[in-house]
Amino acid sequence: MRRASARLVNAVVLVALVVSGCTQAVRGFPVAGSVITRGEVDTGFIKGTDGGPIDQLAATAITDVEDFWEQAFPATFNQPWRPVSGGIYSVDTADPAAKPPPCTEKASDVEGNAFYCPSADAIAWDRAALLPVLQDRFGDTAVVIVLAHEMGHAVQRRMGITPEAERRDPQRYPTILTEAMADCFAGSFLKWVNDGKAEHLDIGADTLDSALGALVDFRDPVGTSPNDRSAHGNAFDRVSAFQDGYQQGAKFCAGMTVQNRAFTQQSFTTADDRDRGGNLPFDEMLTSITPDLNTYFQALVTTSGGTWAQPRATTTEQEPDCSGDQGPVAFCPTDKAVEIEVEEDLPELHARIGDYATGVLLASRYGLAAMAALNKDLRGEDAAATALCLAGAYTNEVFTRQQGFGLSPGDLDEAVQVLLAYDYAARDAQGGSAIEPGFKRVEVFRGGVLEGPKPCGLT
């Protein structure tokens, strides 16, 4: 049975931005992160600026991003950095008399957008309907990431990845690759800032969850083909690129190719999948995934030299309390059972994020069952990380299947969303030692998705 996620959130830089959702602070949810700036940066170099707080933040980001590439570009490409020569533009799209920036015919063409114009070597943004919305929804860090991403496209031009090169060889430079590379460059910049190397920006690690939250909302509409000329990537691919840049640095980003970069974005393969948005009803999801989880983890435990005893999947009307506070799904070591709350929290999460949010929580608790079968310690952060990694390994299995129960477009995005929003899948068997922050949870989960059970520490 093929499935897919239902939530469609449109889209990204260079595409009209739609931001949705609630900013209410709930345990485990990323909250808007603020950026500390050291001293004021003169906004005079920004064409069309009003000198206000948004452009002040943008000017600070642009200044530090340029400083970063002054250092990183020679180290990466053995060539000096050439500053953006065509200008930096702030556009008040609410003003009918505002002048249009390069690559546009009128100011309203910029509405909801930020972009790099390669023909003019210029960067522009909407200061009325984009940057303030990003700041309100995700905090200052989101503004910084968007501008760092656009500067990443300027880096590509200096690498020789020009619009002409992309047109000549679209198989070598598909849009989804160049966008991933720009996300990766933004991640490498943010790590540099986080390491305290920026002159003006001070961005703490606690802001990374809100940064990834922005990338989730910047994803392509669910079902977009990876070969679409406007494809920017799903949430999993965009977050992966950003994390790779953060962890590996600019040289890693510059080396990304279609040969060494796997993308998980998929288009719908059946009309039925598309028409229902791919989400199974809650009850049907439970009856479909629990036997599949049992089959997968039985094989994993047996291969690892253990004996698998199928845990009883039982439902409860209240949050399970058999073994600490594990959230709405719990593995109960004494009873050898997986308890599933079916009245409030889990069905609500299923409805709001999607069916694979439910799947990730269940997979992590079955991961604990596998650890128990192999006599592994179920307590502590290492145990929590193993369970979460195993949920990623199971996801790798169902994602790559050609037959039977599997994933469809959007499911990996739902996994990223639930991991950023909640720590349930990253709690040990006593409900403690949860992995924080969400940035780290996604990183651990990705390890399993990309490599299977090998990095999970099960053996």
Short mmCIF file of C-alpha atoms in Angstrom, two decimals:
data_model
loop_
_atom_site.label_atom_id
_atom_site.label_comp_id
_atom_site.label_asym_id
_atom_site.label_seq_id
_atom_site.Cartn_x
_atom_site.Cartn_y
_atom_site.Cartn_z
CA MET A 1 0.00 0.00 0.00
CA ARG A 2 1.61 3.25 -1.10
CA ARG A 3 1.02 6.26 1.05
CA ALA A 4 1.87 9.91 1.06
CA SER A 5 1.69 12.91 3.22
CA ALA A 6 -1.15 15.38 2.90
CA ARG A 7 0.11 18.73 4.09
CA LEU A 8 0.90 21.09 1.25
CA VAL A 9 2.93 24.10 2.24
CA ASN A 10 4.05 26.32 -0.60
CA ALA A 11 7.12 27.12 -1.34
CA VAL A 12 10.33 29.00 -1.31
CA VAL A 13 12.66 31.69 -2.22
CA LEU A 14 11.84 32.68 -5.81
CA VAL A 15 8.36 31.19 -5.41
CA ALA A 16 5.51 32.86 -3.56
CA LEU A 17 6.02 32.15 0.11
CA VAL A 18 3.12 30.86 2.14
CA VAL A 19 3.71 30.60 5.84
CA SER A 20 1.19 28.81 7.94
CA GLY A 21 0.78 27.27 11.34
CA CYS A 22 0.69 28.36 14.92
CA THR A 23 3.53 29.88 16.94
CA GLN A 24 2.09 28.83 20.27
CA ALA A 25 4.87 27.48 22.49
CA VAL A 26 4.23 23.79 23.14
CA ARG A 27 6.74 21.46 24.75
CA GLY A 28 9.15 20.30 22.09
CA PHE A 29 8.15 22.89 19.51
CA PRO A 30 10.86 25.12 18.07
CA VAL A 31 10.34 28.72 19.09
CA ALA A 32 11.39 31.82 17.22
CA GLY A 33 15.10 32.39 17.78
CA SER A 34 16.53 35.85 18.23
CA VAL A 35 19.88 37.00 16.93
CA ILE A 36 22.19 39.20 18.93
CA THR A 37 23.97 41.82 16.87
CA ARG A 38 27.16 43.51 17.99
CA GLY A 39 26.97 47.13 16.98
CA GLU A 40 24.95 48.63 14.14
CA VAL A 41 25.75 48.13 10.48
CA ASP A 42 25.12 51.09 8.20
CA THR A 43 22.26 50.23 5.84
CA GLY A 44 23.40 52.85 3.32
CA PHE A 45 24.77 50.23 0.92
CA ILE A 46 21.26 48.78 0.47
CA LYS A 47 19.44 50.37 -2.44
CA GLY A 48 15.87 51.40 -1.58
CA THR A 49 16.29 50.86 2.15
CA ASP A 50 14.20 52.64 4.73
CA GLY A 51 16.87 52.09 7.36
CA GLY A 52 14.37 50.28 9.56
CA PRO A 53 14.89 47.27 11.85
CA ILE A 54 14.31 44.64 9.15
CA ASP A 55 16.84 46.18 6.81
CA GLN A 56 19.18 46.66 9.75
CA LEU A 57 19.06 42.92 10.37
CA ALA A 58 19.44 42.24 6.64
CA ALA A 59 22.41 44.59 6.37
CA THR A 60 24.07 42.84 9.29
CA ALA A 61 23.49 39.43 7.72
CA ILE A 62 24.75 40.49 4.29
CA THR A 63 27.86 42.09 5.82
CA ASP A 64 28.78 38.99 7.80
CA VAL A 65 27.99 36.64 4.91
CA GLU A 66 30.35 38.63 2.69
CA ASP A 67 32.99 38.45 5.44
CA PHE A 68 32.50 34.70 5.65
CA TRP A 69 33.08 34.25 1.92
CA GLU A 70 36.10 36.56 2.01
CA GLN A 71 37.65 33.77 4.10
CA ALA A 72 35.86 30.64 2.90
CA PHE A 73 35.99 31.20 -0.85
CA PRO A 74 39.81 31.30 -1.13
CA ALA A 75 40.04 28.32 1.23
CA THR A 76 37.53 26.37 -0.84
CA PHE A 77 38.34 27.40 -4.41
CA ASN A 78 41.85 28.82 -4.15
CA GLN A 79 40.61 32.08 -5.65
CA PRO A 80 39.82 35.48 -4.11
CA TRP A 81 36.22 36.36 -3.33
CA ARG A 82 34.59 38.96 -5.55
CA PRO A 83 31.91 40.90 -3.63
CA VAL A 84 28.45 41.16 -5.15
CA SER A 85 28.84 43.94 -7.72
CA GLY A 86 25.31 44.62 -8.93
CA GLY A 87 23.87 45.93 -5.71
CA ILE A 88 21.77 44.86 -2.74
CA TYR A 89 18.11 45.86 -2.97
CA SER A 90 15.37 46.20 -0.38
CA VAL A 91 11.93 46.56 -1.95
CA ASP A 92 8.81 47.90 -0.28
CA THR A 93 6.25 45.92 -2.23
CA ALA A 94 3.46 47.74 -0.40
CA ASP A 95 4.51 50.97 -2.13
CA PRO A 96 3.18 51.23 -5.72
CA ALA A 97 5.86 53.81 -6.47
CA ALA A 98 8.78 51.61 -5.36
CA LYS A 99 11.47 51.07 -7.98
CA PRO A 100 11.94 47.53 -9.28
CA PRO A 101 15.26 45.76 -8.68
CA PRO A 102 17.19 43.96 -11.44
CA CYS A 103 15.54 40.91 -13.02
CA THR A 104 12.08 42.38 -12.48
CA GLU A 105 9.80 44.78 -14.30
CA LYS A 106 7.95 46.19 -11.31
CA ALA A 107 8.33 46.17 -7.54
CA SER A 108 5.33 43.90 -7.07
CA ASP A 109 7.25 41.14 -8.88
CA VAL A 110 9.30 40.79 -5.68
CA GLU A 111 6.29 40.30 -3.41
CA GLY A 112 6.89 37.45 -1.01
CA ASN A 113 10.33 36.75 -2.49
CA ALA A 114 14.03 37.07 -2.02
CA PHE A 115 16.32 36.25 -4.93
CA TYR A 116 19.73 36.46 -6.52
CA CYS A 117 19.80 37.97 -10.01
CA PRO A 118 22.74 36.36 -11.85
CA SER A 119 22.66 38.65 -14.88
CA ALA A 120 23.17 41.70 -12.66
CA ASP A 121 25.03 39.96 -9.80
CA ALA A 122 22.50 41.46 -7.38
CA ILE A 123 20.42 40.34 -4.39
CA ALA A 124 16.93 41.65 -3.61
CA TRP A 125 14.22 41.01 -1.05
CA ASP A 126 10.73 42.06 -0.10
CA ARG A 127 10.94 43.94 3.18
CA ALA A 128 7.18 44.35 3.47
CA ALA A 129 5.74 40.86 2.97
CA LEU A 130 8.66 38.43 3.28
CA LEU A 131 11.34 39.28 5.82
CA PRO A 132 8.95 40.55 8.54
CA VAL A 133 6.78 37.44 8.12
CA LEU A 134 9.80 35.18 8.39
CA GLN A 135 11.01 37.04 11.46
CA ASP A 136 7.63 36.81 13.15
CA ARG A 137 7.14 33.12 12.32
CA PHE A 138 10.65 31.75 12.81
CA GLY A 139 12.75 34.47 14.37
CA ASP A 140 15.73 36.47 13.18
CA THR A 141 17.66 33.36 12.16
CA ALA A 142 15.26 32.65 9.30
CA VAL A 143 16.00 36.07 7.79
CA VAL A 144 19.71 35.35 8.03
CA ILE A 145 19.31 31.92 6.40
CA VAL A 146 17.31 33.28 3.46
CA LEU A 147 19.95 35.90 2.70
CA ALA A 148 22.80 33.42 3.21
CA HIS A 149 21.02 31.08 0.76
CA GLU A 150 20.82 33.83 -1.86
CA MET A 151 24.49 34.64 -1.37
CA GLY A 152 25.09 30.94 -1.95
CA HIS A 153 23.76 31.42 -5.48
CA ALA A 154 26.26 34.25 -5.95
CA VAL A 155 28.96 31.78 -4.88
CA GLN A 156 27.74 29.34 -7.53
CA ARG A 157 28.06 32.00 -10.23
CA ARG A 158 31.67 32.49 -9.17
CA MET A 159 32.13 28.71 -9.38
CA GLY A 160 30.99 28.82 -13.00
CA ILE A 161 27.48 27.49 -12.36
CA THR A 162 25.75 30.16 -14.40
CA PRO A 163 22.27 30.15 -15.97
CA GLU A 164 23.98 29.47 -19.29
CA ALA A 165 25.77 26.43 -17.84
CA GLU A 166 22.52 25.18 -16.36
CA ARG A 167 20.74 25.54 -19.70
CA ARG A 168 23.55 23.81 -21.60
CA ASP A 169 23.74 20.89 -19.18
CA PRO A 170 20.51 20.59 -17.16
CA GLN A 171 21.35 16.98 -16.24
CA ARG A 172 24.55 18.15 -14.55
CA TYR A 173 23.03 21.18 -12.86
CA PRO A 174 19.35 20.48 -12.13
CA THR A 175 17.64 23.15 -10.07
CA ILE A 176 17.16 20.80 -7.12
CA LEU A 177 20.96 20.37 -6.92
CA THR A 178 21.82 24.05 -7.11
CA GLU A 179 19.19 24.85 -4.48
CA ALA A 180 20.56 22.12 -2.19
CA MET A 181 24.03 23.53 -2.64
CA ALA A 182 22.80 27.01 -1.65
CA ASP A 183 21.12 25.52 1.44
CA CYS A 184 24.39 23.76 2.23
CA PHE A 185 26.38 26.99 1.88
CA ALA A 186 23.89 28.68 4.24
CA GLY A 187 24.50 25.90 6.78
CA SER A 188 28.27 26.33 6.60
CA PHE A 189 27.86 30.06 7.18
CA LEU A 190 25.59 29.54 10.18
CA LYS A 191 28.14 27.17 11.75
CA TRP A 192 30.81 29.85 11.30
CA VAL A 193 28.54 32.33 13.08
CA ASN A 194 27.67 29.81 15.78
CA ASP A 195 31.40 29.28 16.38
CA GLY A 196 31.69 32.97 17.29
CA LYS A 197 33.67 33.99 14.19
CA ALA A 198 31.26 36.61 12.86
CA GLU A 199 31.92 40.24 13.62
CA HIS A 200 28.29 41.27 14.06
CA LEU A 201 25.96 38.27 14.33
CA ASP A 202 25.71 36.07 17.41
CA ILE A 203 23.47 33.08 16.75
CA GLY A 204 23.25 30.42 19.42
CA ALA A 205 22.65 26.71 18.84
CA ASP A 206 19.22 27.14 20.44
CA THR A 207 18.07 28.96 17.31
CA LEU A 208 18.77 26.05 14.97
CA ASP A 209 15.35 24.47 15.46
CA SER A 210 13.63 27.62 14.29
CA ALA A 211 16.05 27.77 11.36
CA LEU A 212 15.08 24.26 10.30
CA GLY A 213 11.42 25.14 10.83
CA ALA A 214 11.82 27.79 8.17
CA LEU A 215 13.34 25.30 5.73
CA VAL A 216 10.40 22.96 6.34
CA ASP A 217 7.99 25.68 5.29
CA PHE A 218 10.23 26.50 2.32
CA ARG A 219 9.84 23.03 0.85
CA ASP A 220 8.27 22.27 -2.50
CA PRO A 221 4.59 21.36 -2.64
CA VAL A 222 4.16 17.66 -1.90
CA GLY A 223 4.30 15.60 -5.09
CA THR A 224 6.60 17.98 -7.00
CA SER A 225 8.87 16.01 -9.29
CA PRO A 226 12.59 16.27 -8.47
CA ASN A 227 13.09 16.88 -12.19
CA ASP A 228 10.84 19.93 -12.19
CA ARG A 229 12.85 22.93 -13.39
CA SER A 230 11.63 24.92 -10.38
CA ALA A 231 12.18 22.15 -7.79
CA HIS A 232 13.95 23.31 -4.63
CA GLY A 233 13.60 20.08 -2.66
CA ASN A 234 11.36 18.60 -0.01
CA ALA A 235 11.87 19.39 3.66
CA PHE A 236 14.04 16.33 4.28
CA ASP A 237 16.37 17.17 1.39
CA ARG A 238 16.61 20.85 2.28
CA VAL A 239 17.22 20.20 5.95
CA SER A 240 19.76 17.52 5.02
CA ALA A 241 21.67 19.95 2.80
CA PHE A 242 21.68 22.61 5.50
CA GLN A 243 22.88 20.14 8.14
CA ASP A 244 25.58 18.84 5.82
CA GLY A 245 26.88 22.36 5.34
CA TYR A 246 26.74 23.01 9.07
CA GLN A 247 28.66 19.82 9.83
CA GLN A 248 30.94 19.43 6.81
CA GLY A 249 31.71 22.97 5.67
CA ALA A 250 31.75 24.90 2.40
CA LYS A 251 34.16 22.58 0.60
CA PHE A 252 31.73 19.69 1.04
CA CYS A 253 28.92 21.84 -0.37
CA ALA A 254 30.98 22.84 -3.39
CA GLY A 255 31.58 19.18 -4.19
CA MET A 256 27.90 18.24 -4.41
CA THR A 257 26.93 16.63 -7.73
CA VAL A 258 24.06 14.56 -9.10
CA GLN A 259 26.36 11.55 -8.77
CA ASN A 260 27.05 11.93 -5.04
CA ARG A 261 23.82 13.58 -3.90
CA ALA A 262 20.72 11.46 -3.43
CA PHE A 263 17.36 13.25 -3.29
CA THR A 264 14.29 11.79 -1.64
CA GLN A 265 11.73 14.05 -3.29
CA GLN A 266 9.12 12.08 -5.24
CA SER A 267 6.12 12.78 -7.40
CA PHE A 268 2.86 10.92 -6.91
CA THR A 269 2.72 7.61 -8.75
CA THR A 270 -1.00 6.90 -8.52
CA ALA A 271 -4.11 9.01 -8.82
CA ASP A 272 -5.50 7.48 -5.64
CA ASP A 273 -2.40 8.50 -3.70
CA ARG A 274 -2.65 12.04 -5.03
CA ASP A 275 -6.38 12.41 -4.53
CA ARG A 276 -6.34 11.43 -0.87
CA GLY A 277 -3.11 13.27 -0.18
CA GLY A 278 -1.57 9.93 0.69
CA ASN A 279 -2.56 9.99 4.34
CA LEU A 280 -4.14 6.88 5.72
CA PRO A 281 -6.84 7.37 8.35
CA PHE A 282 -5.47 6.96 11.86
CA ASP A 283 -6.99 3.53 12.55
CA GLU A 284 -5.95 2.19 9.17
CA MET A 285 -2.41 3.47 9.68
CA LEU A 286 -2.10 1.56 12.95
CA THR A 287 -3.35 -1.70 11.48
CA SER A 288 -1.06 -1.32 8.45
CA ILE A 289 2.20 -0.29 10.07
CA THR A 290 2.33 -2.40 13.25
CA PRO A 291 2.66 -5.78 11.49
CA ASP A 292 5.20 -4.25 9.11
CA LEU A 293 7.26 -2.93 12.02
CA ASN A 294 7.16 -6.37 13.59
CA THR A 295 8.42 -8.00 10.39
CA TYR A 296 11.24 -5.50 9.94
CA PHE A 297 12.52 -5.62 13.51
CA GLN A 298 12.19 -9.39 13.70
CA ALA A 299 14.57 -9.67 10.74
CA LEU A 300 16.92 -7.07 12.23
CA VAL A 301 17.09 -8.78 15.63
CA THR A 302 17.52 -12.24 14.12
CA THR A 303 20.33 -11.01 11.86
CA SER A 304 21.99 -9.47 14.91
CA GLY A 305 21.97 -12.79 16.75
CA GLY A 306 18.97 -12.22 19.00
CA THR A 307 15.57 -13.79 19.48
CA TRP A 308 12.57 -11.63 18.64
CA ALA A 309 9.41 -11.81 20.68
CA GLN A 310 6.66 -9.82 19.01
CA PRO A 311 5.53 -7.05 21.39
CA ARG A 312 1.81 -6.81 21.93
CA ALA A 313 0.43 -3.66 20.31
CA THR A 314 -2.25 -2.44 22.71
CA THR A 315 -4.34 0.71 22.65
CA THR A 316 -5.21 2.96 25.54
CA GLU A 317 -7.44 5.99 25.97
CA GLN A 318 -4.86 7.83 28.07
CA GLU A 319 -1.17 8.50 27.65
CA PRO A 320 0.75 5.32 28.46
CA ASP A 321 2.36 5.24 31.89
CA CYS A 322 3.79 1.71 31.90
CA SER A 323 7.39 2.93 31.87
CA GLY A 324 7.92 6.61 32.49
CA ASP A 325 6.65 9.40 30.26
CA GLN A 326 7.43 8.34 26.71
CA GLY A 327 4.58 10.33 25.18
CA PRO A 328 1.55 8.96 23.32
CA VAL A 329 3.40 5.77 22.26
CA ALA A 330 5.44 3.75 24.75
CA PHE A 331 7.44 0.54 24.89
CA CYS A 332 6.71 -1.33 28.11
CA PRO A 333 9.73 -3.56 28.87
CA THR A 334 8.07 -5.52 31.68
CA ASP A 335 4.97 -6.36 29.65
CA LYS A 336 6.84 -6.59 26.33
CA ALA A 337 4.16 -4.40 24.81
CA VAL A 338 3.85 -1.23 22.76
CA GLU A 339 1.04 0.92 24.15
CA ILE A 340 -0.62 3.42 21.81
CA GLU A 341 -2.83 6.27 22.99
CA VAL A 342 -5.74 6.52 20.56
CA GLU A 343 -8.03 9.20 21.95
CA GLU A 344 -6.29 12.58 22.05
CA ASP A 345 -2.63 13.44 21.49
CA LEU A 346 -1.60 10.88 18.89
CA PRO A 347 -4.70 11.23 16.66
CA GLU A 348 -4.36 15.02 16.87
CA LEU A 349 -0.70 14.85 15.90
CA HIS A 350 -1.60 12.45 13.07
CA ALA A 351 -4.24 14.86 11.75
CA ARG A 352 -2.10 17.99 12.05
CA ILE A 353 1.25 16.76 10.74
CA GLY A 354 0.41 13.60 8.83
CA ASP A 355 0.35 9.85 9.09
CA TYR A 356 4.10 9.31 9.12
CA ALA A 357 4.41 11.46 12.21
CA THR A 358 2.55 8.56 13.84
CA GLY A 359 4.83 6.14 12.01
CA VAL A 360 8.06 7.66 13.36
CA LEU A 361 6.86 7.52 16.96
CA LEU A 362 5.81 3.88 16.58
CA ALA A 363 9.06 2.93 14.83
CA SER A 364 11.18 4.41 17.61
CA ARG A 365 9.32 2.39 20.26
CA TYR A 366 9.72 -0.79 18.21
CA GLY A 367 13.38 0.17 18.08
CA LEU A 368 13.42 -0.03 21.88
CA ALA A 369 11.77 -3.46 21.64
CA ALA A 370 14.58 -4.58 19.32
CA MET A 371 17.17 -3.28 21.77
CA ALA A 372 15.48 -5.20 24.59
CA ALA A 373 15.57 -8.38 22.52
CA LEU A 374 19.32 -7.91 22.14
CA ASN A 375 19.79 -7.19 25.86
CA LYS A 376 20.79 -3.56 25.26
CA ASP A 377 20.48 -0.90 27.94
CA LEU A 378 17.21 0.97 27.43
CA ARG A 379 18.15 3.92 29.61
CA GLY A 380 20.04 7.09 28.85
CA GLU A 381 20.71 9.33 25.88
CA ASP A 382 22.63 6.65 23.97
CA ALA A 383 19.61 4.36 24.18
CA ALA A 384 17.32 7.15 23.04
CA ALA A 385 19.64 7.88 20.10
CA THR A 386 19.74 4.22 19.08
CA ALA A 387 15.94 3.97 19.13
CA LEU A 388 15.61 7.11 17.01
CA CYS A 389 18.29 5.96 14.58
CA LEU A 390 16.49 2.64 14.22
CA ALA A 391 13.31 4.54 13.36
CA GLY A 392 15.35 6.11 10.57
CA ALA A 393 16.64 2.69 9.49
CA TYR A 394 13.07 1.39 9.25
CA THR A 395 12.17 4.49 7.25
CA ASN A 396 15.04 3.71 4.87
CA GLU A 397 13.59 0.23 4.37
CA VAL A 398 10.05 1.33 3.57
CA PHE A 399 11.19 4.28 1.47
CA THR A 400 13.21 2.10 -0.88
CA ARG A 401 10.60 -0.63 -1.35
CA GLN A 402 9.00 -1.21 -4.71
CA GLN A 403 6.17 -3.36 -3.39
CA GLY A 404 3.92 -3.41 -0.33
CA PHE A 405 3.71 -0.95 2.52
CA GLY A 406 5.89 2.06 1.76
CA LEU A 407 6.33 5.81 1.80
CA SER A 408 5.05 8.35 -0.66
CA PRO A 409 5.74 12.06 -1.24
CA GLY A 410 5.73 14.09 1.96
CA ASP A 411 6.24 11.31 4.51
CA LEU A 412 9.88 12.18 5.15
CA ASP A 413 8.83 15.80 5.59
CA GLU A 414 6.34 14.69 8.23
CA ALA A 415 9.16 12.88 10.00
CA VAL A 416 11.25 16.06 10.08
CA GLN A 417 8.28 18.06 11.36
CA VAL A 418 7.46 15.71 14.21
CA LEU A 419 11.12 15.47 15.26
CA LEU A 420 11.47 19.24 15.36
CA ALA A 421 8.16 19.64 17.16
CA TYR A 422 8.38 16.88 19.76
CA ASP A 423 11.03 14.86 21.54
CA TYR A 424 8.81 11.76 21.94
CA ALA A 425 10.71 9.62 19.42
CA ALA A 426 13.99 10.49 21.15
CA ARG A 427 13.13 9.42 24.70
CA ASP A 428 14.53 6.32 26.38
CA ALA A 429 12.37 3.54 27.84
CA GLN A 430 11.90 5.50 31.07
CA GLY A 431 10.73 8.62 29.28
CA GLY A 432 13.90 10.53 30.07
CA SER A 433 17.24 11.42 28.49
CA ALA A 434 15.58 12.91 25.43
CA ILE A 435 17.85 14.18 22.69
CA GLU A 436 17.85 17.96 22.41
CA PRO A 437 17.51 20.11 20.38
CA GLY A 438 15.35 19.10 17.42
CA PHE A 439 18.32 19.84 15.13
CA LYS A 440 20.15 16.94 16.79
CA ARG A 441 17.11 14.66 16.63
CA VAL A 442 16.85 15.17 12.88
CA GLU A 443 20.58 14.52 12.52
CA VAL A 444 20.35 11.18 14.37
CA PHE A 445 17.26 10.12 12.41
CA ARG A 446 18.96 11.03 9.13
CA GLY A 447 21.80 8.68 9.97
CA GLY A 448 19.40 5.74 9.91
CA VAL A 449 17.55 6.96 6.83
CA LEU A 450 20.72 7.36 4.80
CA GLU A 451 22.70 4.35 6.02
CA GLY A 452 20.22 1.89 7.51
CA PRO A 453 20.93 0.33 10.93
CA LYS A 454 24.73 0.45 10.57
CA PRO A 455 25.28 3.78 12.42
CA CYS A 456 22.69 3.04 15.12
CA GLY A 457 25.03 1.23 17.51
CA LEU A 458 22.86 -1.86 17.77
CA THR A 459 25.79 -4.25 17.41
#
